[in-house]
Short mmCIF file of C-alpha atoms and ligand atoms in Angstrom, two decimals:
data_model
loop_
_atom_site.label_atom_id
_atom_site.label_comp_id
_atom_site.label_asym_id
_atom_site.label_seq_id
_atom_site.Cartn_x
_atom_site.Cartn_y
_atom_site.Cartn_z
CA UNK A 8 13.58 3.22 -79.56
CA UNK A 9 11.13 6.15 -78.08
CA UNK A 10 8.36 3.62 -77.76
CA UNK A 11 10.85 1.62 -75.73
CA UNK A 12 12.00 4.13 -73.34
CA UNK A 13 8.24 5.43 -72.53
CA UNK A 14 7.60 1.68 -71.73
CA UNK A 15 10.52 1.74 -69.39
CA UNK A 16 9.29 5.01 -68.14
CA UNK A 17 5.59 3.43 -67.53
CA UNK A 18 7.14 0.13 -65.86
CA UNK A 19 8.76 2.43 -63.43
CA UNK A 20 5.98 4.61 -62.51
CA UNK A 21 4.13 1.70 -62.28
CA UNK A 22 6.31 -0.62 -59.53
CA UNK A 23 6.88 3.29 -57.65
CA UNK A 24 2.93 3.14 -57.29
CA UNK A 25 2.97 -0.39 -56.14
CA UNK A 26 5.64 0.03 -53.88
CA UNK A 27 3.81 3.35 -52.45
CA UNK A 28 0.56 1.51 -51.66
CA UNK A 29 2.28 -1.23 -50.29
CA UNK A 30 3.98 0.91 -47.79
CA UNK A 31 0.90 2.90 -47.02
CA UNK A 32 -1.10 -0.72 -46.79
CA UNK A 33 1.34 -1.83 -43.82
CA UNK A 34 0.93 1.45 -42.03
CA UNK A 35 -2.44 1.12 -42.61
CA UNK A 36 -2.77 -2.41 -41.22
CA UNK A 37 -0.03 -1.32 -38.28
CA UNK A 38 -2.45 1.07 -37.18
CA UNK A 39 -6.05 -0.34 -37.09
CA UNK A 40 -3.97 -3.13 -35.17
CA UNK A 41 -2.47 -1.25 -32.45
CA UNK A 42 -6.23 0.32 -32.15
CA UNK A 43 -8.81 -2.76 -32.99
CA UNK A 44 -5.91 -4.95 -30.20
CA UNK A 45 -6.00 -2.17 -27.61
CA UNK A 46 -10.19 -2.22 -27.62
CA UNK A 47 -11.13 -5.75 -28.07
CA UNK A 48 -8.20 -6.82 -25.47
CA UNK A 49 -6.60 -8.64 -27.83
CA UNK A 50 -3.39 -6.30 -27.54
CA UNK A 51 -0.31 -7.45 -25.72
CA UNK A 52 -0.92 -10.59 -23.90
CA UNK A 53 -3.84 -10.70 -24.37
CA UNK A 54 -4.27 -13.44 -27.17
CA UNK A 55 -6.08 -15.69 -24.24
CA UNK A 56 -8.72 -13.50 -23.78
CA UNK A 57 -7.70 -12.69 -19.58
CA UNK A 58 -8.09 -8.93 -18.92
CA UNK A 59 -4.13 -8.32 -17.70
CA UNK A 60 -3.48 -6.05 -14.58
CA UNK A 61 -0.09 -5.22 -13.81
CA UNK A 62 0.29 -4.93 -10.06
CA UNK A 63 3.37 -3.22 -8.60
CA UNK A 64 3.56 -3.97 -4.78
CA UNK A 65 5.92 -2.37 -2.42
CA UNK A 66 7.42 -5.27 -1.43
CA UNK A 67 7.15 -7.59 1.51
CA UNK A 68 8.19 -5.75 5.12
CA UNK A 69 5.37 -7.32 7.19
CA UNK A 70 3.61 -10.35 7.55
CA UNK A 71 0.47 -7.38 6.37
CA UNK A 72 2.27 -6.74 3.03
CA UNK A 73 2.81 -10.77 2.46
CA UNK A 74 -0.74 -11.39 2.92
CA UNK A 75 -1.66 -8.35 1.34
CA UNK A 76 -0.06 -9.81 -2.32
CA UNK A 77 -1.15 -13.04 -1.74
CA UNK A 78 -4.97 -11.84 -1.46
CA UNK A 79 -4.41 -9.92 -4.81
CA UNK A 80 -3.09 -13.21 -6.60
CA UNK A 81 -5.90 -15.27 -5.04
CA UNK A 82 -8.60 -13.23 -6.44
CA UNK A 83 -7.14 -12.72 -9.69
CA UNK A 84 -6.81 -16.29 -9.96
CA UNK A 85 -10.20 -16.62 -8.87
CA UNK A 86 -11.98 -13.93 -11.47
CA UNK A 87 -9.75 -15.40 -14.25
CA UNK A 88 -7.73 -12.09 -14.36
CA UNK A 89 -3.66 -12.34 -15.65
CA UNK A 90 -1.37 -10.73 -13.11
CA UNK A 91 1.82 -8.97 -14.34
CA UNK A 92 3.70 -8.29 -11.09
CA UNK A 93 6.44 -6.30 -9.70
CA UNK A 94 7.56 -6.46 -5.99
CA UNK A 95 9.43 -3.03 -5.62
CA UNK A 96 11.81 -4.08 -3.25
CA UNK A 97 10.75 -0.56 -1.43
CA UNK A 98 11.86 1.78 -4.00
CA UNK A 99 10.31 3.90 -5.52
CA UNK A 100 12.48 4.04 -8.34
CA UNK A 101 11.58 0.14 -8.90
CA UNK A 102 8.00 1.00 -8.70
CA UNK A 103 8.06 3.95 -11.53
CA UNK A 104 9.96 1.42 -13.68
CA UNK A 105 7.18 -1.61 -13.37
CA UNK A 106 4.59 1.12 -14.05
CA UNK A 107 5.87 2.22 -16.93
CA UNK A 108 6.68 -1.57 -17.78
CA UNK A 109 3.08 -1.82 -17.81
CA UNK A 110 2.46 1.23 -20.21
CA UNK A 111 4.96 -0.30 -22.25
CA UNK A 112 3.48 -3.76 -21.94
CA UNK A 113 -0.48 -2.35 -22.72
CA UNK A 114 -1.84 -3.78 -19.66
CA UNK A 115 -5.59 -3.22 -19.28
CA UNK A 116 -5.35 -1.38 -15.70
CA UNK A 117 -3.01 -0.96 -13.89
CA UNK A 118 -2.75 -1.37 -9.87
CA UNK A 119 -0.04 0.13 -7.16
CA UNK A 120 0.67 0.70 -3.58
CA UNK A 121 2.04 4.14 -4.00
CA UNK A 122 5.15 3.54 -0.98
CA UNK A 123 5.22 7.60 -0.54
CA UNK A 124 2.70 10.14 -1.70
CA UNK A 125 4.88 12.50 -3.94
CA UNK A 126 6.40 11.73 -7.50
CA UNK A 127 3.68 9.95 -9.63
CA UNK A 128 2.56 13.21 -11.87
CA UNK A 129 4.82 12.08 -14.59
CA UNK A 130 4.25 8.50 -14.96
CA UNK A 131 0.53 8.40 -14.01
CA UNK A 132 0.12 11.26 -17.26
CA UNK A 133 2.27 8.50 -19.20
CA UNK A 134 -0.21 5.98 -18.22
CA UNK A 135 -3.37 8.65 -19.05
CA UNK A 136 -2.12 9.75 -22.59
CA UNK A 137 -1.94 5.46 -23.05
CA UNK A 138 -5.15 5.46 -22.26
CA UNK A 139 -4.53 2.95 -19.26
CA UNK A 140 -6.39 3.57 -16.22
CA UNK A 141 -4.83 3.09 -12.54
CA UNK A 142 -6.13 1.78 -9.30
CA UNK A 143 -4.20 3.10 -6.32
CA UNK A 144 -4.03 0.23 -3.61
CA UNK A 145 -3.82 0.52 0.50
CA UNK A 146 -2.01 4.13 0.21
CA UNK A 147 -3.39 7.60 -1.37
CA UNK A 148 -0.78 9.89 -3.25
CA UNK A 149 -0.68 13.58 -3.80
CA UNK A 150 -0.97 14.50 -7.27
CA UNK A 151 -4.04 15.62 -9.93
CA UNK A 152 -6.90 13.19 -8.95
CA UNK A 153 -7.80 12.82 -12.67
CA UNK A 154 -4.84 11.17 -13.09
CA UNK A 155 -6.18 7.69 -11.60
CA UNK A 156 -9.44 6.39 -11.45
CA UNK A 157 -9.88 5.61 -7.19
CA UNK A 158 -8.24 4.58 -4.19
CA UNK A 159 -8.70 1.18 -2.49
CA UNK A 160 -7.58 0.36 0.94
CA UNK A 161 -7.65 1.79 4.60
CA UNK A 162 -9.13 4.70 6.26
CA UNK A 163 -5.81 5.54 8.06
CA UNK A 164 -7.59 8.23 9.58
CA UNK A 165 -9.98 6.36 10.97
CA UNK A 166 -7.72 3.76 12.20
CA UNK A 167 -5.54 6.65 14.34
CA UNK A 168 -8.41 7.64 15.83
CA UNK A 169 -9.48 4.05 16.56
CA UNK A 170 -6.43 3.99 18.13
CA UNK A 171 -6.58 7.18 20.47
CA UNK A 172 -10.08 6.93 21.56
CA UNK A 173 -8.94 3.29 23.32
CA UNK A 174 -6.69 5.14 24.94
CA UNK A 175 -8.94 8.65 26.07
CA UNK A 176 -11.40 5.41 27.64
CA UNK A 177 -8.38 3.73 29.49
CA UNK A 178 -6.95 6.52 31.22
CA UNK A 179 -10.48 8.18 31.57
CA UNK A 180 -9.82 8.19 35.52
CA UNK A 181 -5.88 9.10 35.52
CA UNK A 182 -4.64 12.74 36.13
CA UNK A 183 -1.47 13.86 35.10
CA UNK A 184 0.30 13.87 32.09
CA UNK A 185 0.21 10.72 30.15
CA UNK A 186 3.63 10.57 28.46
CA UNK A 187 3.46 9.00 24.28
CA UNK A 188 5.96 7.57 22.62
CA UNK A 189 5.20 6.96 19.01
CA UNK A 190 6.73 4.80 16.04
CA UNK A 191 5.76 5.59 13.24
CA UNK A 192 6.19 3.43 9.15
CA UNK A 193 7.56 4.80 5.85
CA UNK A 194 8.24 8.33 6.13
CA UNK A 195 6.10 10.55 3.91
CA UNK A 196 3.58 7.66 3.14
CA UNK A 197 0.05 8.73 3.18
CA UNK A 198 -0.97 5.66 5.89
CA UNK A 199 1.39 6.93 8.20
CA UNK A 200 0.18 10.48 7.61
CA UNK A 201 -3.40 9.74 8.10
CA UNK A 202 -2.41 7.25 10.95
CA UNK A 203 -0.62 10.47 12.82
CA UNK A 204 -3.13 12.94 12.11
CA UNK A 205 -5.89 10.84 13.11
CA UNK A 206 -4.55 9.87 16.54
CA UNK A 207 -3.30 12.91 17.19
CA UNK A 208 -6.80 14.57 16.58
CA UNK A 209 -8.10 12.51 19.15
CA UNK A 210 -5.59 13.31 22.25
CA UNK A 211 -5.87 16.92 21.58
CA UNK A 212 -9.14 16.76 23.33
CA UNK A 213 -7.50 16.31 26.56
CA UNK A 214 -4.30 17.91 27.37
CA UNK A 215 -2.92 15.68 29.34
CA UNK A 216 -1.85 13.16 26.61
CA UNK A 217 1.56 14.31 25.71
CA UNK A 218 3.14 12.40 22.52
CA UNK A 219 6.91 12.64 23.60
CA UNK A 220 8.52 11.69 21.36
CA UNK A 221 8.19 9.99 17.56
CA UNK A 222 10.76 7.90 15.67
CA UNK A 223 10.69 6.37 12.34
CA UNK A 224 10.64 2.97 11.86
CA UNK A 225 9.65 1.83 8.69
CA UNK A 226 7.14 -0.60 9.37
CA UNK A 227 9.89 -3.07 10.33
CA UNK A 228 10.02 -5.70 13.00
CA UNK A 229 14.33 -5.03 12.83
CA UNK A 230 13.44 -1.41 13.16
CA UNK A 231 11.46 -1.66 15.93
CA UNK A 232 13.24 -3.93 17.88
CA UNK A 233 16.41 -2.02 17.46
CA UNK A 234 14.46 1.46 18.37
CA UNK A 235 13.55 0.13 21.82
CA UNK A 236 17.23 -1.80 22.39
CA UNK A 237 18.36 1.73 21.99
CA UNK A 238 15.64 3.47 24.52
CA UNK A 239 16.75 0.47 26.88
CA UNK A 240 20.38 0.88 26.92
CA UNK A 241 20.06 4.35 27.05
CA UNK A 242 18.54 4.17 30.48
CA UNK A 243 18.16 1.01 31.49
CA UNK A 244 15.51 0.56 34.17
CA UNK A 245 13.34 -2.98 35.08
CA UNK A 246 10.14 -1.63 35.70
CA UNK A 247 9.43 0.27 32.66
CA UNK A 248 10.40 2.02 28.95
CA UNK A 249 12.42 5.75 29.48
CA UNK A 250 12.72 8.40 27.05
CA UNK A 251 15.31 10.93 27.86
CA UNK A 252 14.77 9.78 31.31
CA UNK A 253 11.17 10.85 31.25
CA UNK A 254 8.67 6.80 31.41
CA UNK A 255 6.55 6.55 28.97
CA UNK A 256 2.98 5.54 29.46
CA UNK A 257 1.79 4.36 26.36
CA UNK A 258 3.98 3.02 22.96
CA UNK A 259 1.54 3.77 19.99
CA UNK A 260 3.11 1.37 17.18
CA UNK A 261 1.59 2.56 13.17
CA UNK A 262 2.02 -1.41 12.48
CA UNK A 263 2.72 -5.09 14.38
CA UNK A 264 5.80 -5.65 12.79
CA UNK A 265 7.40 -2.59 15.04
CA UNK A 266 5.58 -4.16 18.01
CA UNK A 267 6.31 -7.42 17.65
CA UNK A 268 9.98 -6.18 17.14
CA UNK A 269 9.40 -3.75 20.18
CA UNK A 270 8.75 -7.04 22.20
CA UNK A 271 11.52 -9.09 21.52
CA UNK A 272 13.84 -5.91 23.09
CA UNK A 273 11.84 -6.06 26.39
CA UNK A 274 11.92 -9.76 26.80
CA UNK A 275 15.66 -9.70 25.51
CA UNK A 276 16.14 -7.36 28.31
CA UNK A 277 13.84 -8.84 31.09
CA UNK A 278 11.57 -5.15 31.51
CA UNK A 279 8.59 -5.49 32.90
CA UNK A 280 5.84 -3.23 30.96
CA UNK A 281 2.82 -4.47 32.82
CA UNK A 282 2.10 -0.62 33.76
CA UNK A 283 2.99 0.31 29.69
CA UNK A 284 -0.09 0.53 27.33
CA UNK A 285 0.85 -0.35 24.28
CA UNK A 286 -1.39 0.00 21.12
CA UNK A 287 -0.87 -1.33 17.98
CA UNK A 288 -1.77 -1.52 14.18
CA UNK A 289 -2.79 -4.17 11.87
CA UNK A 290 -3.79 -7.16 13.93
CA UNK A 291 -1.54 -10.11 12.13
CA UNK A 292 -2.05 -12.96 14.34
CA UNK A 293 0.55 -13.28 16.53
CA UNK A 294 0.01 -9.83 17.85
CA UNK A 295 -3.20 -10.77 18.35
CA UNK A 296 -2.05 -13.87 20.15
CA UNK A 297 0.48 -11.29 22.21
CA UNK A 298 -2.96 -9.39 23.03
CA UNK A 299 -4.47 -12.24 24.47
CA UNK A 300 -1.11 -13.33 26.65
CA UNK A 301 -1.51 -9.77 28.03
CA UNK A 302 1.18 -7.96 26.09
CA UNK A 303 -0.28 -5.63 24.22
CA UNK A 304 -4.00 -3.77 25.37
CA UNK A 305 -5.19 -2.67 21.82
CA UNK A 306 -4.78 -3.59 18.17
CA UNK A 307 -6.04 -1.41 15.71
CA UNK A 308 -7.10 -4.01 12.48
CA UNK A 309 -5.87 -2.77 8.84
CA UNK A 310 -7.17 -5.34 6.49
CA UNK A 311 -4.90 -6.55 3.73
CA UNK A 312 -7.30 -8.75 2.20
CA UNK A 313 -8.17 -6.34 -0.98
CA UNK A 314 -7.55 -8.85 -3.50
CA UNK A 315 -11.69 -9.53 -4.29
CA UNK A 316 -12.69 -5.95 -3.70
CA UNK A 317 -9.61 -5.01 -6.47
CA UNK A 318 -11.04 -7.58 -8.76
CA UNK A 319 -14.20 -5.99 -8.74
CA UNK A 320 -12.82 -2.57 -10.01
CA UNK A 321 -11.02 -3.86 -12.07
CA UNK A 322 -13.61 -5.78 -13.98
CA UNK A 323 -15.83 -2.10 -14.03
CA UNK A 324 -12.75 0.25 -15.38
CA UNK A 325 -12.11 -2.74 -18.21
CA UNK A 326 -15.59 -2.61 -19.56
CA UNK A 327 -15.63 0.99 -19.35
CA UNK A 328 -17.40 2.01 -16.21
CA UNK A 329 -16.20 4.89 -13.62
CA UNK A 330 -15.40 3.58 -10.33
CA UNK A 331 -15.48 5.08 -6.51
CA UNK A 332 -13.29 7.84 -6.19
CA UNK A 333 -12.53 6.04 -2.87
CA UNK A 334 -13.34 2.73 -1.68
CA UNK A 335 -12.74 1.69 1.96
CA UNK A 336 -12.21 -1.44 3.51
CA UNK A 337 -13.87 -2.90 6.50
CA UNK A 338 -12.15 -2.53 9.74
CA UNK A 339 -12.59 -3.28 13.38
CA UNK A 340 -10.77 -3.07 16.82
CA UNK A 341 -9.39 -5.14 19.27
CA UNK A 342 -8.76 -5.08 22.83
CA UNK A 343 -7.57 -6.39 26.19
CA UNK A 344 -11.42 -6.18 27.09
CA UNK A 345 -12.70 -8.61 24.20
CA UNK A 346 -13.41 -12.15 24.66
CA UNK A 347 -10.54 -13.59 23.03
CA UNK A 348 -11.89 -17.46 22.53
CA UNK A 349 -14.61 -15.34 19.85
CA UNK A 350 -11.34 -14.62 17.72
CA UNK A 351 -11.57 -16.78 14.33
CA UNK A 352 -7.46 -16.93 12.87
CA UNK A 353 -6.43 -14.30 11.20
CA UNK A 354 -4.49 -16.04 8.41
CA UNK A 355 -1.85 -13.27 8.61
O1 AHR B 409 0.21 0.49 4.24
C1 AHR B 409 -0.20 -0.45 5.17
C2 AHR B 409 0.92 -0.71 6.14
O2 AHR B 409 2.06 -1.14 5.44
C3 AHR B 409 0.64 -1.79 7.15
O3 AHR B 409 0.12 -1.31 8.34
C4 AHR B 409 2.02 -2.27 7.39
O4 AHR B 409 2.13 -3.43 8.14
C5 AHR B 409 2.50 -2.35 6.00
O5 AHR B 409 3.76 -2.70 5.81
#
């Protein structure tokens, strides 16, 4: 009867054990899965060997941004890299969801057009202590620079500048105040920051460039359509564009989409703005074609092709190399001076 009972006793302690190791087996094998997948990049989606970059895009308000995705998906395609893709519908809140979809997900980088510069702390340390870097595209942000790996896009500086110094060499032989009316893209986005500052660092070297007034318009052709119906009907005059009553010399437009929008109110409403200089960002092609028809005198190019260049980084981060804190795209200028038959298409 005793011997019986111990034997029970033993059989118990026994299956305990087994269960015991068994348990600490799985978490065992759990573990060195989650870290062996996560290294090799076999984690995820990645059973088909692609490196996987989630891409969260702002979403598609100019015939730039549509281009813009369509380079990224090209390249990947071309460097055999798996896109997971959000279009954020220009929200932030969207864009802070795909990111940490991504996290979620154990994508191997990570790539975003940050649509403002404030509110990524949070989700880009998420990202960090996941051990996922990020590549910021076309826009900069504001937050703890070790918390993504570079910046690719635009000098938006540079391009404001571009901008202002056509204008100091037009009116290089005019006195009197020359009278600025600016539209300006996303509010508190960094290329409409740098695109301000830079311009404006330019004029101040002559006092007689006056920026009048400034109006948001979001980088959209509706926006800046319906900004200069409203200048128009406000006071209406033929031979020109009034603000307040005051003409304005010179519309400086942060993207084409605005101008283009800008130039269906003036032909809507017959004004003639021969005598208007009116500079513009981007260079899609048909304000490049409005250039050459003598619409516009300058356009500022902001190249959306970043799709190879983003490749490239990408392939560097994945196998564990640093990358340039900033990389810059290459940009040019053009004006009512060029030789427009030299122009090859745009292809946005
Ligand atoms: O951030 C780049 C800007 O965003 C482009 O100039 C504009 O067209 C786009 O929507």
């Amino acid at each position: 009867m005793q011997n019986k009972s111990k034997k029970i006793k033993l059989i118990k302690i026994f299956s305990s054990a087994v269960f015991i190791a068994a348990i600490l087996f799985l978490l065992l094998f759990l573990f060195l899965n989650r870290n062996t997948g996560k290294n090799s990049g076999q984690n995820s989606a990645e059973q088909n060997g692609k490196l996987i970059l989630g891409f969260s895009q702002i979403g598609s308000e100019s015939a730039w941004r549509t281009r813009n995705t369509q380079s990224i998906f090209e390249a990947a395609m071309e460097n055999d890299i798996q896109i997971i893709f959000d279009d954020a519908q220009q929200k932030q809140e969207n864009q802070l969801k795909a990111i940490r979809s991504f996290i979620v997900y154990q994508v191997d980088v990570i790539a975003f057009v940050p649509i403002v510069e404030d509110g990524w702390d949070n989700v880009l340390t998420e990202a960090k202590e996941a051990g996922i870097p990020v590549i910021l595209v076309d826009r900069q942000i504001n937050a703890d620079p070790s918390l993504y790996a570079g910046f690719l896009g635009e000098d938006g500086l540079e391009e404001g500048r571009r901008a202002a110094r056509f204008l100091l060499n037009k009116c290089r032989n005019r006195t009197g105040k020359v009278s600025i009316y600016e539209m300006s893209g996303t509010e508190n986005s960094s290329v409409v920051r740098d695109r301000a500052r830079g311009f404006r660092e330019i004029i101040a070297t002559d006092s007689k460039f006056q920026i009048i007034h400034s109006e948001d318009g979001d980088f959209l052709r509706s926006r800046g359509k319906e900004i200069i119906e409203n200048l128009i009907k406000s006071s209406y005059r033929k031979d020109g564009l009034f603000f307040e009553g005051e003409r304005i010399d010179v519309v400086y437009s942060h993207n084409d989409s605005m101008t283009l929008g800008m130039l269906d109110s003036i032909e809507n409403y017959g004004i003639n703005t021969k005598n208007t200089i009116i500079i513009s960002v981007d260079a899609e092609q048909k304000s490049i074609d409005a250039l050459a028809e003598g619409k516009l005198n300058c356009v500022v190019e902001c190249n959306p092709n970043l799709g190879p260049k983003l490749m490239e980084l990408v392939k560097e981060i994945a196998e564990g190399n640093e990358i340039p804190r900033i990389t810059y795209n290459n940009e040019t200028v053009f004006t009512e001076n060029d030789d427009f038959s030299t122009y090859e298409p745009r292809g946005y």
